[in-house]
Coordinates of C-alpha atoms in Angstrom, one line a residue:
Chain A
M1 CA 170.8 -34.4 -132.6
S2 CA 171.9 -37.8 -133.7
L3 CA 169.5 -39.8 -135.9
P4 CA 166.7 -41.3 -133.8
R5 CA 166.4 -45.0 -133.2
T6 CA 162.9 -45.7 -134.5
A7 CA 160.5 -48.5 -133.5
I8 CA 157.6 -49.4 -135.8
I9 CA 154.9 -51.3 -134.0
G10 CA 153.2 -53.2 -136.8
G11 CA 156.3 -52.8 -138.9
R12 CA 155.4 -55.8 -141.1
G13 CA 152.1 -54.3 -142.2
K14 CA 152.1 -52.5 -145.6
L15 CA 152.0 -49.0 -144.2
G16 CA 154.4 -49.7 -141.3
A17 CA 156.9 -51.4 -143.7
A18 CA 156.7 -48.4 -146.0
F19 CA 157.5 -46.0 -143.2
A20 CA 160.3 -48.3 -141.9
G21 CA 161.8 -48.1 -145.4
L22 CA 161.7 -44.3 -145.3
F23 CA 163.6 -44.1 -141.9
E24 CA 166.1 -46.7 -143.0
K25 CA 166.8 -44.8 -146.2
A26 CA 167.6 -41.8 -144.1
G27 CA 170.1 -43.9 -142.1
C28 CA 168.0 -44.4 -138.9
E29 CA 168.3 -47.6 -137.0
V30 CA 164.8 -49.1 -137.3
L31 CA 163.3 -51.7 -134.8
I32 CA 160.5 -53.7 -136.3
A33 CA 158.0 -55.2 -133.9
D34 CA 154.9 -57.2 -135.0
H35 CA 152.9 -60.3 -134.1
E36 CA 155.7 -62.7 -135.0
T37 CA 158.9 -60.8 -134.4
E38 CA 161.3 -61.9 -131.7
L39 CA 161.4 -58.3 -130.5
T40 CA 158.2 -57.5 -128.7
P41 CA 156.4 -54.2 -129.1
R42 CA 157.2 -53.2 -125.5
Q43 CA 160.9 -54.1 -126.0
A44 CA 161.1 -52.1 -129.2
C45 CA 159.4 -49.1 -127.5
A46 CA 161.7 -49.2 -124.5
Q47 CA 164.8 -49.0 -126.7
A48 CA 163.5 -46.4 -129.2
D49 CA 163.8 -42.6 -129.5
I50 CA 160.7 -42.6 -131.7
T51 CA 158.0 -45.3 -131.5
I52 CA 155.3 -45.3 -134.2
F53 CA 152.2 -47.3 -133.9
S54 CA 150.9 -48.7 -137.2
V55 CA 148.3 -51.3 -136.3
P56 CA 144.7 -51.9 -137.3
I57 CA 142.3 -49.1 -136.1
S58 CA 140.3 -51.4 -133.9
V59 CA 143.2 -52.6 -131.8
T60 CA 145.2 -49.3 -131.8
P61 CA 144.0 -48.1 -128.3
A62 CA 144.7 -51.6 -126.7
V63 CA 148.1 -51.8 -128.3
I64 CA 149.0 -48.3 -127.1
N65 CA 147.8 -49.0 -123.6
E66 CA 149.9 -52.1 -123.5
V67 CA 153.1 -50.7 -125.1
A68 CA 153.3 -47.0 -124.4
P69 CA 154.1 -47.3 -120.6
A70 CA 157.5 -48.7 -121.7
A71 CA 158.5 -45.5 -123.5
R72 CA 161.6 -43.7 -122.1
P73 CA 161.4 -40.0 -121.0
G74 CA 162.5 -37.8 -123.9
S75 CA 161.3 -40.3 -126.5
L76 CA 158.3 -39.7 -128.8
L77 CA 155.2 -41.8 -129.3
A78 CA 153.4 -41.4 -132.6
D79 CA 150.7 -43.3 -134.5
L80 CA 149.5 -43.5 -138.1
T81 CA 145.9 -44.4 -137.4
S82 CA 143.1 -43.1 -139.6
I83 CA 140.9 -42.3 -136.6
K84 CA 142.6 -40.0 -134.1
L85 CA 140.4 -39.6 -131.1
P86 CA 140.6 -43.1 -129.5
A87 CA 144.3 -43.3 -130.4
M88 CA 145.2 -39.9 -128.9
E89 CA 143.2 -40.6 -125.8
A90 CA 145.1 -43.9 -125.3
L91 CA 148.4 -42.1 -125.9
A92 CA 147.5 -39.3 -123.4
R93 CA 146.5 -41.9 -120.8
S94 CA 149.4 -44.3 -121.3
A95 CA 152.5 -42.3 -122.0
P96 CA 154.8 -41.8 -119.1
D97 CA 155.6 -38.2 -118.0
G98 CA 158.3 -36.6 -120.1
V99 CA 157.3 -38.5 -123.3
E100 CA 156.3 -36.5 -126.4
I101 CA 153.1 -37.4 -128.3
L102 CA 152.3 -36.7 -131.9
G103 CA 149.3 -38.1 -133.8
L104 CA 149.8 -38.6 -137.5
H105 CA 147.4 -39.7 -140.3
P106 CA 148.9 -40.0 -143.8
L107 CA 146.0 -39.3 -146.2
F108 CA 147.4 -41.8 -148.7
G109 CA 148.3 -45.4 -149.0
P110 CA 151.6 -47.3 -148.5
Q111 CA 152.6 -47.1 -152.2
V112 CA 152.8 -43.3 -151.9
V113 CA 155.1 -43.2 -148.8
S114 CA 158.3 -43.2 -150.8
H115 CA 157.3 -40.2 -153.0
M116 CA 154.8 -38.2 -151.0
A117 CA 155.2 -34.9 -152.8
E118 CA 152.4 -32.6 -151.9
Q119 CA 150.4 -35.4 -150.2
V120 CA 148.8 -34.5 -146.9
I121 CA 149.6 -35.9 -143.4
A122 CA 147.2 -34.8 -140.8
V123 CA 149.0 -34.0 -137.5
C124 CA 147.7 -33.8 -134.0
P125 CA 150.5 -32.3 -131.8
L126 CA 149.6 -33.3 -128.3
K127 CA 153.0 -33.0 -126.4
T128 CA 155.7 -31.7 -128.6
G129 CA 159.4 -31.3 -128.1
P130 CA 162.7 -31.9 -130.0
R131 CA 161.7 -35.4 -131.2
A132 CA 158.4 -34.3 -132.5
E133 CA 160.1 -31.4 -134.2
W134 CA 162.6 -33.7 -135.8
L135 CA 159.9 -36.1 -137.0
S136 CA 157.8 -33.2 -138.5
N137 CA 160.8 -31.8 -140.3
F138 CA 161.8 -35.3 -141.6
L139 CA 158.3 -35.8 -143.0
V140 CA 158.3 -32.4 -144.7
Q141 CA 161.7 -33.0 -146.1
N142 CA 160.3 -36.2 -147.7
G143 CA 157.7 -34.2 -149.4
A144 CA 154.7 -34.4 -147.1
H145 CA 152.4 -31.5 -146.5
L146 CA 151.6 -31.4 -142.7
K147 CA 148.1 -30.2 -141.8
K148 CA 147.7 -29.5 -138.1
T149 CA 144.4 -30.4 -136.5
T150 CA 142.8 -31.7 -133.3
P151 CA 141.6 -35.3 -133.0
Q152 CA 138.0 -34.2 -133.0
E153 CA 138.3 -32.0 -136.0
H154 CA 140.3 -34.7 -137.8
D155 CA 137.7 -37.4 -137.2
E156 CA 134.8 -35.1 -138.3
M157 CA 136.7 -34.3 -141.5
M158 CA 137.5 -37.9 -142.2
A159 CA 133.8 -38.8 -141.9
V160 CA 133.4 -36.8 -145.0
I161 CA 136.7 -37.2 -146.8
Q162 CA 136.9 -41.0 -146.3
G163 CA 133.4 -41.9 -144.9
I164 CA 131.1 -40.8 -147.7
T165 CA 133.6 -41.3 -150.5
H166 CA 134.3 -44.9 -149.6
F167 CA 130.7 -45.6 -148.7
S168 CA 129.3 -44.4 -152.0
A169 CA 132.0 -46.2 -154.0
I170 CA 131.5 -49.6 -152.3
A171 CA 127.7 -49.2 -152.6
S172 CA 128.1 -48.5 -156.4
G173 CA 130.2 -51.7 -156.8
L174 CA 127.5 -53.6 -155.0
A175 CA 124.7 -52.1 -157.1
L176 CA 126.5 -53.1 -160.3
K177 CA 126.8 -56.6 -159.0
K178 CA 123.1 -56.6 -158.0
L179 CA 122.2 -55.5 -161.5
G180 CA 124.4 -58.2 -163.0
V181 CA 126.0 -55.7 -165.2
D182 CA 128.7 -56.9 -167.7
L183 CA 131.6 -54.5 -166.8
E184 CA 133.5 -54.9 -170.0
K185 CA 130.4 -54.2 -172.0
T186 CA 129.7 -51.0 -170.1
L187 CA 133.3 -49.9 -170.6
A188 CA 132.8 -50.3 -174.4
F189 CA 130.1 -47.6 -174.1
A190 CA 131.8 -45.6 -171.3
S191 CA 131.8 -41.9 -170.9
P192 CA 135.1 -40.7 -169.5
I193 CA 133.4 -39.9 -166.2
Y194 CA 132.0 -43.4 -165.9
E195 CA 135.4 -44.9 -166.7
L196 CA 137.0 -42.7 -164.0
R197 CA 134.2 -43.5 -161.5
L198 CA 134.6 -47.2 -162.1
A199 CA 138.4 -46.9 -161.7
M200 CA 137.8 -45.2 -158.3
I201 CA 135.4 -47.9 -157.2
G202 CA 137.9 -50.6 -158.3
R203 CA 140.8 -48.9 -156.5
I204 CA 138.8 -48.8 -153.2
L205 CA 137.5 -52.3 -153.6
G206 CA 141.0 -53.5 -154.2
Q207 CA 142.1 -52.6 -150.7
S208 CA 141.7 -54.2 -147.3
P209 CA 138.1 -55.0 -146.3
Q210 CA 139.1 -54.7 -142.6
L211 CA 140.6 -51.2 -143.0
Y212 CA 137.6 -50.0 -144.8
A213 CA 135.2 -51.5 -142.3
E214 CA 137.1 -49.9 -139.5
I215 CA 137.2 -46.5 -141.1
Q216 CA 133.4 -46.7 -141.5
I217 CA 132.5 -48.1 -138.1
E218 CA 135.1 -47.1 -135.6
N219 CA 134.7 -43.3 -136.3
P220 CA 131.5 -42.2 -134.6
S221 CA 131.3 -39.2 -137.0
T222 CA 131.0 -41.5 -140.0
A223 CA 127.6 -42.7 -139.0
V224 CA 126.4 -39.1 -139.0
A225 CA 127.9 -38.5 -142.5
V226 CA 126.5 -41.7 -143.9
K227 CA 123.1 -40.9 -142.5
A228 CA 123.1 -37.6 -144.3
Y229 CA 124.2 -39.4 -147.5
K230 CA 121.4 -41.9 -147.1
Q231 CA 118.9 -39.1 -146.6
A232 CA 120.2 -37.4 -149.8
I233 CA 119.8 -40.7 -151.6
D234 CA 116.2 -41.1 -150.3
E235 CA 115.2 -37.5 -151.3
L236 CA 116.7 -37.8 -154.8
S237 CA 115.4 -41.3 -155.5
Q238 CA 111.9 -40.1 -154.5
T239 CA 112.0 -37.6 -157.4
V240 CA 113.1 -40.4 -159.8
D241 CA 110.4 -42.8 -158.5
S242 CA 107.7 -40.1 -158.9
S243 CA 109.1 -38.9 -162.3
D244 CA 109.1 -35.4 -160.8
E245 CA 111.7 -33.6 -162.9
Q246 CA 111.1 -30.2 -161.3
A247 CA 111.8 -31.7 -157.8
F248 CA 114.9 -33.4 -159.1
Q249 CA 116.1 -30.1 -160.6
T250 CA 115.4 -28.3 -157.3
I251 CA 117.6 -30.7 -155.4
F252 CA 120.3 -30.6 -158.2
R253 CA 120.4 -26.7 -158.0
E254 CA 120.5 -26.8 -154.2
A255 CA 123.6 -29.1 -154.3
A256 CA 125.1 -27.1 -157.2
D257 CA 124.7 -23.8 -155.3
Y258 CA 126.4 -25.3 -152.3
L259 CA 129.5 -26.1 -154.4
G260 CA 129.6 -22.5 -155.6
S261 CA 132.7 -21.5 -157.5
F262 CA 134.4 -24.8 -156.9
K263 CA 132.4 -26.2 -159.9
E264 CA 134.5 -24.2 -162.4
R265 CA 137.7 -25.5 -160.9
A266 CA 136.2 -29.0 -160.8
S267 CA 135.4 -28.8 -164.4
Q268 CA 139.0 -27.7 -165.4
M269 CA 140.5 -30.4 -163.1
T270 CA 138.4 -33.2 -164.6
D271 CA 139.1 -32.0 -168.1
H272 CA 142.8 -32.3 -167.3
V273 CA 142.2 -35.7 -165.7
I274 CA 140.2 -37.0 -168.7
D275 CA 143.1 -36.0 -171.0
S276 CA 145.5 -37.8 -168.8
M277 CA 143.3 -41.0 -168.9
A278 CA 143.5 -41.0 -172.7
A279 CA 147.3 -41.0 -172.4
F280 CA 147.1 -43.9 -169.9
D281 CA 144.9 -45.9 -172.3
G282 CA 147.4 -45.0 -175.1
T283 CA 150.3 -46.3 -173.1
S284 CA 148.6 -49.5 -172.1
E285 CA 147.6 -50.0 -175.8
T286 CA 151.2 -50.0 -176.9
E287 CA 152.2 -52.2 -174.0
K288 CA 149.9 -55.0 -175.2
Chain B
M1 CA 129.3 -37.8 -203.3
S2 CA 129.3 -34.0 -202.7
L3 CA 129.4 -32.7 -199.2
P4 CA 125.9 -33.1 -197.6
R5 CA 123.8 -30.0 -196.7
T6 CA 123.3 -30.6 -193.0
A7 CA 120.4 -29.3 -190.8
I8 CA 120.8 -29.1 -187.0
I9 CA 117.5 -28.9 -185.2
G10 CA 118.4 -27.3 -181.9
G11 CA 121.5 -25.8 -183.5
R12 CA 121.7 -23.0 -181.0
G13 CA 122.1 -25.4 -178.1
K14 CA 125.6 -26.2 -176.9
L15 CA 125.8 -29.6 -178.3
G16 CA 124.0 -28.7 -181.6
A17 CA 126.3 -25.7 -182.1
A18 CA 129.4 -27.8 -181.4
F19 CA 128.3 -30.3 -184.1
A20 CA 127.4 -27.5 -186.5
G21 CA 130.9 -26.2 -186.1
L22 CA 132.3 -29.6 -186.9
F23 CA 130.3 -29.8 -190.2
E24 CA 131.2 -26.2 -191.1
K25 CA 134.8 -26.8 -190.6
A26 CA 134.6 -29.7 -193.1
G27 CA 133.1 -27.4 -195.6
C28 CA 129.5 -28.5 -195.4
E29 CA 126.6 -26.1 -195.7
V30 CA 124.9 -26.1 -192.3
L31 CA 121.3 -25.0 -191.7
I32 CA 120.6 -24.0 -188.2
A33 CA 117.0 -24.3 -186.9
D34 CA 116.0 -23.5 -183.3
H35 CA 113.3 -21.8 -181.3
E36 CA 114.0 -18.3 -182.6
T37 CA 115.5 -18.9 -186.0
E38 CA 113.7 -17.6 -189.1
L39 CA 114.3 -21.0 -190.7
T40 CA 111.8 -23.4 -189.1
P41 CA 112.9 -27.0 -188.2
R42 CA 110.6 -28.4 -190.9
Q43 CA 112.0 -26.0 -193.6
A44 CA 115.6 -26.9 -192.6
C45 CA 114.8 -30.7 -192.7
A46 CA 113.1 -30.4 -196.1
Q47 CA 116.2 -28.8 -197.6
A48 CA 118.8 -31.0 -196.0
D49 CA 120.7 -34.1 -197.0
I50 CA 121.3 -34.9 -193.3
T51 CA 119.0 -33.6 -190.5
I52 CA 120.3 -34.0 -186.9
F53 CA 118.0 -33.5 -183.9
S54 CA 119.8 -32.0 -180.9
V55 CA 116.9 -31.0 -178.6
P56 CA 116.1 -31.8 -174.9
I57 CA 115.3 -35.4 -174.3
S58 CA 111.8 -34.7 -173.1
V59 CA 110.7 -33.0 -176.3
T60 CA 112.7 -35.1 -178.8
P61 CA 109.9 -37.5 -179.8
A62 CA 107.5 -34.6 -180.3
V63 CA 109.9 -32.6 -182.4
I64 CA 110.8 -35.6 -184.5
N65 CA 107.1 -36.3 -185.0
E66 CA 106.6 -32.8 -186.2
V67 CA 109.7 -32.4 -188.3
A68 CA 110.6 -35.8 -189.7
P69 CA 107.8 -36.1 -192.2
A70 CA 109.4 -33.2 -194.2
A71 CA 112.5 -35.2 -194.9
R72 CA 113.3 -35.9 -198.6
P73 CA 113.8 -39.4 -199.9
G74 CA 117.5 -40.3 -199.9
S75 CA 118.2 -37.9 -197.0
L76 CA 119.2 -39.0 -193.5
L77 CA 117.6 -38.4 -190.1
A78 CA 119.8 -38.6 -187.1
D79 CA 119.6 -37.6 -183.5
L80 CA 122.0 -37.0 -180.6
T81 CA 119.7 -37.8 -177.7
S82 CA 121.0 -39.5 -174.5
I83 CA 118.0 -41.9 -174.4
K84 CA 117.5 -43.8 -177.6
L85 CA 114.3 -45.8 -177.4
P86 CA 111.7 -43.0 -177.6
A87 CA 113.7 -41.1 -180.2
M88 CA 114.2 -44.1 -182.4
E89 CA 110.5 -45.1 -182.1
A90 CA 109.6 -41.6 -183.2
L91 CA 112.0 -41.6 -186.1
A92 CA 110.8 -45.1 -187.3
R93 CA 107.2 -43.8 -187.1
S94 CA 107.6 -40.4 -188.7
A95 CA 110.3 -40.8 -191.3
P96 CA 108.9 -41.0 -194.9
D97 CA 109.8 -44.1 -197.0
G98 CA 113.3 -44.0 -198.5
V99 CA 114.7 -41.9 -195.7
E100 CA 117.7 -43.3 -193.8
I101 CA 117.7 -43.3 -189.9
L102 CA 120.7 -43.3 -187.6
G103 CA 120.5 -42.8 -183.9
L104 CA 123.6 -41.3 -182.3
H105 CA 124.6 -40.6 -178.7
P106 CA 127.9 -38.9 -178.0
L107 CA 129.1 -40.0 -174.6
F108 CA 130.8 -36.7 -174.0
G109 CA 129.9 -33.0 -173.7
P110 CA 129.9 -30.2 -176.2
Q111 CA 133.4 -29.1 -175.2
V112 CA 134.9 -32.4 -176.5
V113 CA 133.2 -32.4 -179.9
S114 CA 136.1 -30.5 -181.6
H115 CA 138.7 -33.1 -180.4
M116 CA 136.9 -36.3 -179.8
A117 CA 139.9 -38.6 -180.1
E118 CA 139.0 -42.1 -178.7
Q119 CA 135.7 -40.8 -177.3
V120 CA 132.7 -43.0 -177.8
I121 CA 129.6 -42.3 -179.8
A122 CA 126.9 -45.0 -179.4
V123 CA 125.2 -45.7 -182.8
C124 CA 121.8 -47.3 -183.5
P125 CA 121.7 -48.0 -187.2
L126 CA 118.0 -48.3 -188.1
K127 CA 117.9 -47.7 -191.8
T128 CA 121.3 -47.2 -193.3
G129 CA 122.5 -46.2 -196.8
P130 CA 125.0 -43.9 -198.4
R131 CA 124.2 -40.9 -196.2
A132 CA 124.5 -42.9 -192.9
E133 CA 127.7 -44.3 -194.2
W134 CA 129.1 -40.9 -195.0
L135 CA 128.1 -39.6 -191.5
S136 CA 129.6 -42.6 -189.8
N137 CA 132.9 -42.2 -191.7
F138 CA 132.9 -38.4 -191.0
L139 CA 132.6 -39.0 -187.3
V140 CA 135.3 -41.7 -187.3
Q141 CA 137.6 -39.4 -189.3
N142 CA 137.1 -36.7 -186.6
G143 CA 138.3 -39.2 -184.0
A144 CA 135.1 -40.7 -182.6
H145 CA 134.9 -44.3 -181.7
L146 CA 131.6 -45.7 -182.9
K147 CA 130.0 -48.3 -180.7
K148 CA 127.0 -50.1 -182.5
T149 CA 124.1 -51.0 -180.3
T150 CA 120.3 -51.3 -180.2
P151 CA 118.1 -48.6 -178.6
Q152 CA 117.1 -51.1 -175.8
E153 CA 120.7 -52.1 -175.0
H154 CA 121.8 -48.5 -175.2
D155 CA 119.2 -47.4 -172.7
E156 CA 120.0 -50.2 -170.3
M157 CA 123.7 -49.4 -170.5
M158 CA 123.1 -45.7 -169.9
A159 CA 121.1 -46.5 -166.8
V160 CA 124.3 -47.7 -165.3
I161 CA 126.9 -45.5 -167.1
Q162 CA 125.0 -42.3 -166.6
G163 CA 122.2 -43.2 -164.2
I164 CA 124.1 -44.5 -161.1
T165 CA 127.2 -42.3 -161.7
H166 CA 125.2 -39.0 -161.8
F167 CA 122.8 -40.1 -159.1
S168 CA 125.5 -40.9 -156.5
A169 CA 127.5 -37.7 -157.3
I170 CA 124.4 -35.4 -157.0
A171 CA 123.5 -37.2 -153.8
S172 CA 127.0 -36.7 -152.4
G173 CA 126.9 -33.0 -153.1
L174 CA 123.6 -32.8 -151.4
A175 CA 124.9 -34.8 -148.4
L176 CA 127.8 -32.4 -148.0
K177 CA 125.4 -29.5 -148.0
K178 CA 123.2 -31.2 -145.4
L179 CA 126.2 -31.7 -143.2
G180 CA 127.2 -28.1 -143.6
V181 CA 130.7 -29.1 -144.5
D182 CA 133.3 -26.4 -145.3
L183 CA 134.6 -27.5 -148.7
E184 CA 137.8 -25.5 -148.6
K185 CA 138.6 -27.0 -145.1
T186 CA 138.0 -30.5 -146.3
L187 CA 140.3 -29.9 -149.3
A188 CA 143.1 -28.9 -146.9
F189 CA 142.9 -32.4 -145.5
A190 CA 142.1 -34.1 -148.7
S191 CA 143.2 -37.5 -149.9
P192 CA 143.8 -37.6 -153.6
I193 CA 140.7 -39.8 -154.0
Y194 CA 138.5 -37.3 -152.1
E195 CA 139.9 -34.4 -154.2
L196 CA 139.1 -36.4 -157.4
R197 CA 135.7 -37.4 -156.2
L198 CA 134.8 -33.8 -155.2
A199 CA 136.0 -32.7 -158.7
M200 CA 133.7 -35.2 -160.3
I201 CA 130.8 -34.1 -158.2
G202 CA 131.5 -30.5 -159.1
R203 CA 131.8 -31.3 -162.8
I204 CA 128.4 -32.9 -162.8
L205 CA 126.7 -30.2 -160.7
G206 CA 128.1 -27.6 -163.0
Q207 CA 126.0 -28.8 -165.9
S208 CA 122.3 -28.5 -166.9
P209 CA 119.8 -29.5 -164.2
Q210 CA 117.3 -30.1 -166.9
L211 CA 119.6 -32.5 -168.8
Y212 CA 120.4 -34.4 -165.7
A213 CA 116.8 -34.6 -164.6
E214 CA 115.8 -36.0 -168.0
I215 CA 118.6 -38.6 -168.1
Q216 CA 117.4 -39.8 -164.7
I217 CA 113.7 -39.7 -165.3
E218 CA 113.0 -40.2 -169.0
N219 CA 115.0 -43.5 -169.2
P220 CA 112.8 -46.2 -167.6
S221 CA 115.9 -48.4 -167.0
T222 CA 117.4 -45.7 -164.7
A223 CA 114.7 -46.3 -162.1
V224 CA 115.7 -49.9 -162.0
A225 CA 119.4 -49.1 -161.6
V226 CA 118.8 -46.4 -159.0
K227 CA 116.6 -48.9 -157.0
A228 CA 119.6 -51.3 -157.0
Y229 CA 121.8 -48.5 -155.8
K230 CA 119.4 -47.5 -153.1
Q231 CA 119.2 -51.2 -151.9
A232 CA 123.0 -51.4 -151.8
I233 CA 123.1 -48.1 -149.8
D234 CA 120.5 -49.6 -147.4
E235 CA 122.4 -52.9 -146.9
L236 CA 125.7 -51.2 -146.4
S237 CA 124.4 -48.5 -144.0
Q238 CA 122.7 -51.2 -142.0
T239 CA 126.1 -52.6 -141.2
V240 CA 127.4 -49.2 -140.2
D241 CA 124.4 -48.5 -138.0
S242 CA 124.8 -51.8 -136.2
S243 CA 128.6 -51.5 -136.0
D244 CA 128.8 -54.9 -137.7
E245 CA 132.3 -54.9 -139.1
Q246 CA 132.1 -58.5 -140.3
A247 CA 128.9 -57.8 -142.2
F248 CA 130.5 -54.7 -143.8
Q249 CA 133.5 -56.8 -144.8
T250 CA 131.2 -59.5 -146.3
I251 CA 129.5 -56.9 -148.5
F252 CA 132.8 -55.3 -149.4
R253 CA 134.2 -58.6 -150.5
E254 CA 131.1 -59.4 -152.5
A255 CA 131.5 -56.2 -154.5
A256 CA 135.3 -56.6 -154.7
D257 CA 134.9 -60.2 -156.1
Y258 CA 132.4 -58.9 -158.7
L259 CA 135.0 -56.4 -160.0
G260 CA 137.5 -59.2 -160.4
S261 CA 140.7 -58.4 -162.3
F262 CA 139.4 -54.9 -163.2
K263 CA 140.6 -53.8 -159.7
E264 CA 144.3 -54.1 -160.7
R265 CA 143.8 -52.0 -163.8
A266 CA 141.7 -49.5 -161.7
S267 CA 144.5 -49.1 -159.3
Q268 CA 147.0 -48.4 -162.0
M269 CA 144.7 -46.0 -163.8
T270 CA 144.0 -44.1 -160.7
D271 CA 147.7 -44.0 -159.7
H272 CA 148.2 -42.4 -163.2
V273 CA 145.3 -40.0 -162.7
I274 CA 146.5 -39.0 -159.2
D275 CA 150.0 -38.2 -160.6
S276 CA 148.3 -36.1 -163.3
M277 CA 146.3 -34.2 -160.7
A278 CA 149.5 -33.2 -158.9
A279 CA 150.7 -31.7 -162.3
F280 CA 147.3 -29.8 -162.6
D281 CA 147.7 -28.3 -159.1
G282 CA 151.3 -27.4 -160.0
T283 CA 150.2 -25.6 -163.1
S284 CA 147.4 -23.7 -161.4
E285 CA 149.9 -22.8 -158.7
T286 CA 152.2 -21.0 -161.2
E287 CA 149.1 -19.4 -162.9
K288 CA 148.0 -17.7 -159.7

């Protein structure tokens, strides 16, 4: 099969542009459609062998509904959205007969697209054929690890993987602000785990408020996960408020038991990471 | 000055034993006193040039009150406790005249003591002299970075550095249990940040429930920090519950602004860490 002509709807966004670069590097013709391009999303889709939607979560279903009907039989519609159920429903509803459908969610940011060795892309194969097979192979050849799933399972997983992780980090940043903490001063006293945690908080808060709001709010499973986290916070803070060390230890053991043998691997992995942070500090020291 | 004879009160605990090893390696005579040693803590203290208390936070003041009066003039009393105010008050109250006092808090675990390059030890110098100077130099020569502080400042810093960090990790572990999440399954879909977060949660939950309960509950500043965290959680979850993306973004930006230029460094540091995790996975792969 000749190289597919690929349309990226939202191709001027960071993630869309990164994927456009990947296809161009492979020699594909790439059509970029975005708010202010002369080429409209529908025109791009109508001319493409593969159309990839890379637009904000909240508008993804509407953009798909508008654009997907233009797809040619034998072409493929795919999307990169972080929440799969509404996007896949829109694709299923709007794609003409004979059009392939493949949902994709890269579990990493735009900066990783060019070197995605071992990084996960969740894949929802809805209607597959030669184009979907080509695209899957292309992603694997570029280093991605494809993890097959359903839209439902994906969204439930993301409520945990992204929902609680982001939520607790954003809340931690807000708590530091509320306390009026001097960050530089805390870093002078930092344990490696605090330094690492603050770096994760900073990484998340350095990204798009809109993307993070949408990941929290547009995925119905996230509200369930956040509710469980809030309950856990309430139970644990109750033990601190009442100075009940035994109750605190009981909750601690409950959570520790749940993690089981993963704790040992976690300890080894974080030892490795802490060593690597010392090397990072060393490098930046000589760069000053 | 000849090498000091050093007594470790709680020398059979993990941290005490690690420091005992450090002094022995340097050629010091080390007296170990613990619950079941023939040598009592008072006897050890009475014979030592340097006595180091390494006992659980909750009993530290009582042990100091009992043991410190046995110290000889010209000797040094030090402690390794994670909360400094009660320990330093007990040392100030119980140490005989002419005894030096140095509060220490290594911001790392027992496994790091033998190679503490660049790792921080918080130091509260209360009554210094030649022994305190020798001990400070000894720790620096072994790679530690000494950060001078007061007991009050130390405890306020630790409420943030340890208090919120541990609290949010333990609560995250509990939330995953409440949700009945299959950890292995989530790891198959994991973003690098989730994998790192889960590793941090696992590292913390792999440690002593008693130590972590004491760090939360015996430090009065921690309750204040945890309260701020709980408020942040409440505010943020309110925006998720009401699907108010604008309000979520406002809180996100507030926290992001507070972190200021640290976000850029955080992003670089976590990129570095994520690369190092791939190397760790690679290693463990070949070890299988």
